[in-house]
Short mmCIF file of C-alpha atoms and ligand atoms in Angstrom, two decimals:
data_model
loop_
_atom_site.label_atom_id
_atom_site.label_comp_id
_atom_site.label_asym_id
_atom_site.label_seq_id
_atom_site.Cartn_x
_atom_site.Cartn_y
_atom_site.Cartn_z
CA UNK R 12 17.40 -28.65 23.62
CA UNK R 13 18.04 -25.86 21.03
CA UNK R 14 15.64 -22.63 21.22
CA UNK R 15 13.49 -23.42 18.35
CA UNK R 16 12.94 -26.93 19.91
CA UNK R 17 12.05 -25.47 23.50
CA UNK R 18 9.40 -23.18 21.95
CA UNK R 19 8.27 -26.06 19.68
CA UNK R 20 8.16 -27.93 23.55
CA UNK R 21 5.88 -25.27 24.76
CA UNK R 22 3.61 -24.74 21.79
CA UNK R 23 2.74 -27.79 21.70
CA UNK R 24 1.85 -28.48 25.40
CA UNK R 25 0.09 -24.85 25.45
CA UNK R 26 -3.95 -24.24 25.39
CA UNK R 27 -4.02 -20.91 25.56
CA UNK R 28 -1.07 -19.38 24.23
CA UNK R 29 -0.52 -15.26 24.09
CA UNK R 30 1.00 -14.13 20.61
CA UNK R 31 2.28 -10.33 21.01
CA UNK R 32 3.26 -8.21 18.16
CA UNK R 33 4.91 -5.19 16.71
CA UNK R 34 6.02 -3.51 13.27
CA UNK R 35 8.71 -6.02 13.08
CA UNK R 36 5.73 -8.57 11.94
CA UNK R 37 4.51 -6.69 9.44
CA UNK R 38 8.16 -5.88 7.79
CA UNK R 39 8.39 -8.92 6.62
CA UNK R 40 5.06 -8.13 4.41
CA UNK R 41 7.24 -5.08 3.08
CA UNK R 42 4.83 -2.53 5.15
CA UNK R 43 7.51 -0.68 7.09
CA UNK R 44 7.08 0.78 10.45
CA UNK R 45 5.89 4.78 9.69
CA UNK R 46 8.42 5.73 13.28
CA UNK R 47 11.38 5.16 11.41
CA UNK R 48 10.70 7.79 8.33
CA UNK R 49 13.72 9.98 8.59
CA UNK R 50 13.06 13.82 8.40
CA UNK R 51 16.69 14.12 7.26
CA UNK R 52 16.26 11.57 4.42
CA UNK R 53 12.75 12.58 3.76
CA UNK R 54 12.45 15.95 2.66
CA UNK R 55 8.55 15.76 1.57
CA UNK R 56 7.51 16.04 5.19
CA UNK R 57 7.67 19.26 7.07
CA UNK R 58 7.00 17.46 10.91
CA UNK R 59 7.71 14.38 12.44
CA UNK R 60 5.33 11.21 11.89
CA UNK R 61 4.57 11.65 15.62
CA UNK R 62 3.34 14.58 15.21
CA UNK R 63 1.53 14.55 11.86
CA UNK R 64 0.02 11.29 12.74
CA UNK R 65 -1.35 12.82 15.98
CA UNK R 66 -5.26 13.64 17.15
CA UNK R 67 -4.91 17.80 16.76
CA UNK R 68 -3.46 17.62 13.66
CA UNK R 69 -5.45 15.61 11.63
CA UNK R 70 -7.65 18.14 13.44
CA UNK R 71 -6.05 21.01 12.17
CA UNK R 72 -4.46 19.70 8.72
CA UNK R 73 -6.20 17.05 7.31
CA UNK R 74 -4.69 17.10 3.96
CA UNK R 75 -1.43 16.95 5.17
CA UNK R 76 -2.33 13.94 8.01
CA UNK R 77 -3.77 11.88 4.39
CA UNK R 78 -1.39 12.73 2.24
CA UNK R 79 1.47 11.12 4.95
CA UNK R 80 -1.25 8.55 6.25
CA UNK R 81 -2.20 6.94 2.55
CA UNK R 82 1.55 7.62 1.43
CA UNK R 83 3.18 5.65 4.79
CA UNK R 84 0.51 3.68 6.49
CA UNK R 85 -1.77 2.19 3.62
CA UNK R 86 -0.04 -0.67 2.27
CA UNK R 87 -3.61 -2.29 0.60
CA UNK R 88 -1.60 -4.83 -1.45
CA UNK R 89 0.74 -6.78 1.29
CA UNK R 90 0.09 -9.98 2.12
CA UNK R 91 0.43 -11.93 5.13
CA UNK R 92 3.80 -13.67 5.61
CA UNK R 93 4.53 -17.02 7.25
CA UNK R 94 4.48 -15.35 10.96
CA UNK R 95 1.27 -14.47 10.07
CA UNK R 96 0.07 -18.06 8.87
CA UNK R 97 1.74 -19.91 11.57
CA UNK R 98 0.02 -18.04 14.34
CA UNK R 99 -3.05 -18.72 12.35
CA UNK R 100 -2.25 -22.08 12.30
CA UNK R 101 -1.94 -22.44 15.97
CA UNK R 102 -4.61 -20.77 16.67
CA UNK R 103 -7.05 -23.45 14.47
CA UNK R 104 -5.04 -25.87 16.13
CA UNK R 105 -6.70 -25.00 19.44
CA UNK R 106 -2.78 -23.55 21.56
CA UNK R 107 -2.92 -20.21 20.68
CA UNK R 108 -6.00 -17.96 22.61
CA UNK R 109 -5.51 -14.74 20.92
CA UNK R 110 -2.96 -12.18 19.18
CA UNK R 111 -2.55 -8.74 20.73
CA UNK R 112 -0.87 -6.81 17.98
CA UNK R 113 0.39 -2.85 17.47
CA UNK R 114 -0.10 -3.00 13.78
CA UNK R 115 -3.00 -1.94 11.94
CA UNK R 116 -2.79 -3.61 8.93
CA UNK R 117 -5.22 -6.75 9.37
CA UNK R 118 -2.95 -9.23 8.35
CA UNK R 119 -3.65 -11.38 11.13
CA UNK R 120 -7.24 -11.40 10.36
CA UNK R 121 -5.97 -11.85 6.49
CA UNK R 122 -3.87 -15.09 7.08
CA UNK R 123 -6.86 -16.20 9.18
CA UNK R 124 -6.62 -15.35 13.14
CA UNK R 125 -9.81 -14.80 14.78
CA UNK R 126 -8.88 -13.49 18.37
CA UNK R 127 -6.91 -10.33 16.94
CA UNK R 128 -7.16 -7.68 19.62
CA UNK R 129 -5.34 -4.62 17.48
CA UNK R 130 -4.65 -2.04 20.36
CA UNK R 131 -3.75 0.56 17.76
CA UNK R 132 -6.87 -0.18 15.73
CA UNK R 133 -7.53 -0.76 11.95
CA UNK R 134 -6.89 0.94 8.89
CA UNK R 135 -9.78 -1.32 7.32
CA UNK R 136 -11.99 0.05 9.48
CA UNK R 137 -13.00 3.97 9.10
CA UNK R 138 -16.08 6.25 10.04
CA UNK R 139 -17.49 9.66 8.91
CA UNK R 140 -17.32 11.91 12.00
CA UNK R 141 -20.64 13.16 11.80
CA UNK R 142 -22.99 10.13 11.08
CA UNK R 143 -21.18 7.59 11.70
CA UNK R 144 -21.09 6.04 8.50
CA UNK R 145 -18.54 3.14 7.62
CA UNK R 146 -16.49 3.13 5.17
CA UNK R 147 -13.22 0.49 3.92
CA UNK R 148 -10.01 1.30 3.38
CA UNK R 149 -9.92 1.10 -0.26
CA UNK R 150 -12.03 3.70 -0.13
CA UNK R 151 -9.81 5.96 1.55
CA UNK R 152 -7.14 5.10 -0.74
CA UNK R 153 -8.50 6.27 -3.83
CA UNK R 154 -10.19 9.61 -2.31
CA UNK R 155 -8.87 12.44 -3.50
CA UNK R 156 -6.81 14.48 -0.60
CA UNK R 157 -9.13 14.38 2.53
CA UNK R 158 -12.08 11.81 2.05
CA UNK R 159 -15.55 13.03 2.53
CA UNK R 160 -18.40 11.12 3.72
CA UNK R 161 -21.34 10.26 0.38
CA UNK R 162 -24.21 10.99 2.61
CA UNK R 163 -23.31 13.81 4.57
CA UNK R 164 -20.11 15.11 3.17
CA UNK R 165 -18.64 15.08 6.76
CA UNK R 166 -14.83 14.00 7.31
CA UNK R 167 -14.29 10.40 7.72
CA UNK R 168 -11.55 9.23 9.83
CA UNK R 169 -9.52 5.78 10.31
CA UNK R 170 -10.15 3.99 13.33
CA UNK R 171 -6.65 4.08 14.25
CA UNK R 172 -5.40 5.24 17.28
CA UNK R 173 -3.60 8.68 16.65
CA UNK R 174 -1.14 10.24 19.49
CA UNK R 175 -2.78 12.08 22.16
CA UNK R 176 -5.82 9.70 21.73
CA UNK R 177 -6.64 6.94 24.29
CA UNK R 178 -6.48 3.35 23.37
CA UNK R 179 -9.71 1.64 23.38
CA UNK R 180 -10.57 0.49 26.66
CA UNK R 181 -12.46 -2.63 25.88
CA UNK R 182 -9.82 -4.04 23.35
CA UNK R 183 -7.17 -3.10 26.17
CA UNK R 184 -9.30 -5.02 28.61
CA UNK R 185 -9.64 -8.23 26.64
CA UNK R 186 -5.90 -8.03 25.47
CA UNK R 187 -4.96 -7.98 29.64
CA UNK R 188 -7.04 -10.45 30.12
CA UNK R 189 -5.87 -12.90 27.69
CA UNK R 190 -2.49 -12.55 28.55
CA UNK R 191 -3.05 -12.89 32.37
CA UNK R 192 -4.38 -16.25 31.48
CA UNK R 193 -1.52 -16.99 28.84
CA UNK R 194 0.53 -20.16 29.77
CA UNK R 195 2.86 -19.07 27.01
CA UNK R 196 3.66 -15.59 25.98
CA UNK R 197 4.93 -15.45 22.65
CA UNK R 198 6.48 -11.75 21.95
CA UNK R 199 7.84 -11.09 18.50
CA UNK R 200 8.72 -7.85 16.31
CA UNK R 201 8.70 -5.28 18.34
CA UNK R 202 11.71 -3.58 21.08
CA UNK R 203 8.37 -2.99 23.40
CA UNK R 204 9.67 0.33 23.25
CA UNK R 205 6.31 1.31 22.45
CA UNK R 206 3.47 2.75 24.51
CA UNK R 207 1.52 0.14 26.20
CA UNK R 208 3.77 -2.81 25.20
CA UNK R 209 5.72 -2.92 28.30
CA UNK R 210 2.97 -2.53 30.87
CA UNK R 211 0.85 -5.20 29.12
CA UNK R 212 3.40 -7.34 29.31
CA UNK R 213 3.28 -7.13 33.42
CA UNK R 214 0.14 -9.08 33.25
CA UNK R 215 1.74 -12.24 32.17
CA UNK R 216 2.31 -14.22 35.39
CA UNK R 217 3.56 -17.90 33.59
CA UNK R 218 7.37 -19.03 33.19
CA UNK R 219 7.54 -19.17 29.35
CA UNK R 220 7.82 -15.89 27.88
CA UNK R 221 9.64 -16.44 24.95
CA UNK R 222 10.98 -13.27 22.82
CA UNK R 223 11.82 -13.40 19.23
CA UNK R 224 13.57 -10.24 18.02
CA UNK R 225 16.64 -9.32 15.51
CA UNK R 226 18.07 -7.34 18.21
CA UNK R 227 17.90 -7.02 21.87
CA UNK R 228 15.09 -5.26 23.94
CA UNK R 229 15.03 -4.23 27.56
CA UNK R 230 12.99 -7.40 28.36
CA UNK R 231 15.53 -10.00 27.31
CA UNK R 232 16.42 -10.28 30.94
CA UNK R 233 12.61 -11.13 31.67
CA UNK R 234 12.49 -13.80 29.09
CA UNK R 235 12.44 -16.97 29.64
CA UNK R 236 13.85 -17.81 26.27
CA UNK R 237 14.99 -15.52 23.51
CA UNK R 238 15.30 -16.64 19.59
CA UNK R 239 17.12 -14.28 17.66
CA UNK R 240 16.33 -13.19 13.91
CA UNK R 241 13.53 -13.29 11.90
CA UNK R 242 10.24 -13.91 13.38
CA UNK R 243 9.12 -15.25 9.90
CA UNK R 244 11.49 -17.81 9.63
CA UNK R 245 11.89 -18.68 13.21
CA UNK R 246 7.98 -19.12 13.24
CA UNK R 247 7.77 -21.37 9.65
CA UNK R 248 9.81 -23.91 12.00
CA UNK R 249 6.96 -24.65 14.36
CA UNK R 250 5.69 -27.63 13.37
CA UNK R 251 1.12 -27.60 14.32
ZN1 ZN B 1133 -21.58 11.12 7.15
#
């Protein structure tokens, strides 16, 4: 049996398949991953994403956190690509129990998935720190410099996940959950590399964890079968 015809094997005999996913997904809708803007090659920055894109200093320099967050992580126009619609797919077809992804984007949710635990949050989702009010991401996109709550005129903020801030502990709870129960684990687009990628992946106790990846990770040795390429096309294979 070729690769694509063992997964095909154990996507169709799984109930309760585990799809986990990274910035590698979400290329593929053009949206690329923030990490890899080069200070050398990008001179408009003064800091590392890390660093702009972290809890103190949206804190400290809001403008400069929304000029790099609408700029870099505010793609409002991609669509989902056929990753995205297979895993929806599966998912209608009653063998896939949830995605876990790192992305933010809400494609999943776009192309149709209902169990989307995002660990890193959603830029479609955003809140005025004060009151609380909600507000979409369109919203933020067309605000001038740092957007201000209408009722109160407090800050609002994304309900993303910035460095130094703790993931959400429910979302993290349901995500271990569903893949301790997995009886496949399907991990594509992303070198879990990636705080909490690798320790979530601990939780999976089956014998089909399959990785799909354009280069190697330090789990290839864990999987139980690797595809290599593009998890779009490797994906618009499966037959539901
Ligand atoms: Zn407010």
């Amino acid at each position: 049996m070729t690769e694509i015809e063992t997964l095909q094997k154990w996507l169709d005999e799984s109930r309760r398949a585990v799809f986990f996913g990274g910035a590698g997904v979400s290329t593929e809708s053009g949206i690329p991953d923030f990490r890899s803007v080069d200070g050398l090659y990008n001179q408009s920055y003064a800091y590392p994403p890390e660093t702009i894109i972290s809890h103190s200093f949206f804190l400290k320099a809001p403008e400069e956190f929304y000029r790099f967050y609408k700029e870099k992580m505010l793609y409002l126009d991609a669509k989902p690509n056929a990753a995205h619609r297979k895993l929806a797919e599966l998912e209608a077809a009653g063998h896939l129990a949830a995605v876990v992804t790192q992305n933010i984007d809400g494609l999943h949710q776009a192309a149709g998935s209902k169990t989307v635990y995002e660990l890193h949050g959603s830029v479609h989702r955003n809140y005025c720190m004060k009151c609380r009010k909600f507000f979409d991401a369109p919203f933020i996109k067309q605000a001038e410099g740092v957007p201000r709550c209408d009722l109160c005129g407090g800050t609002v903020k994304p309900d993303v996940v910035l460095y130094e801030e703790p993931l959400d502990a429910l979302t993290m709870e349901r995500a271990v959950e569903a893949i301790a129960n997995a009886d496949v684990l399907l991990i594509g687009g992303t070198s879990l590399a990636v705080y909490p990628a690798a320790g979530l992946i601990n939780y999976y106790r089956g014998d089909r964890l399959a990785l799909i990846n354009k280069t190697p990770t330090p789990y290839d040795a864990r999987a139980n079968l690797i595809l290599t390429g593009r998890i779009g096309e490797i994906l618009s294979q499966i037959r539901v």
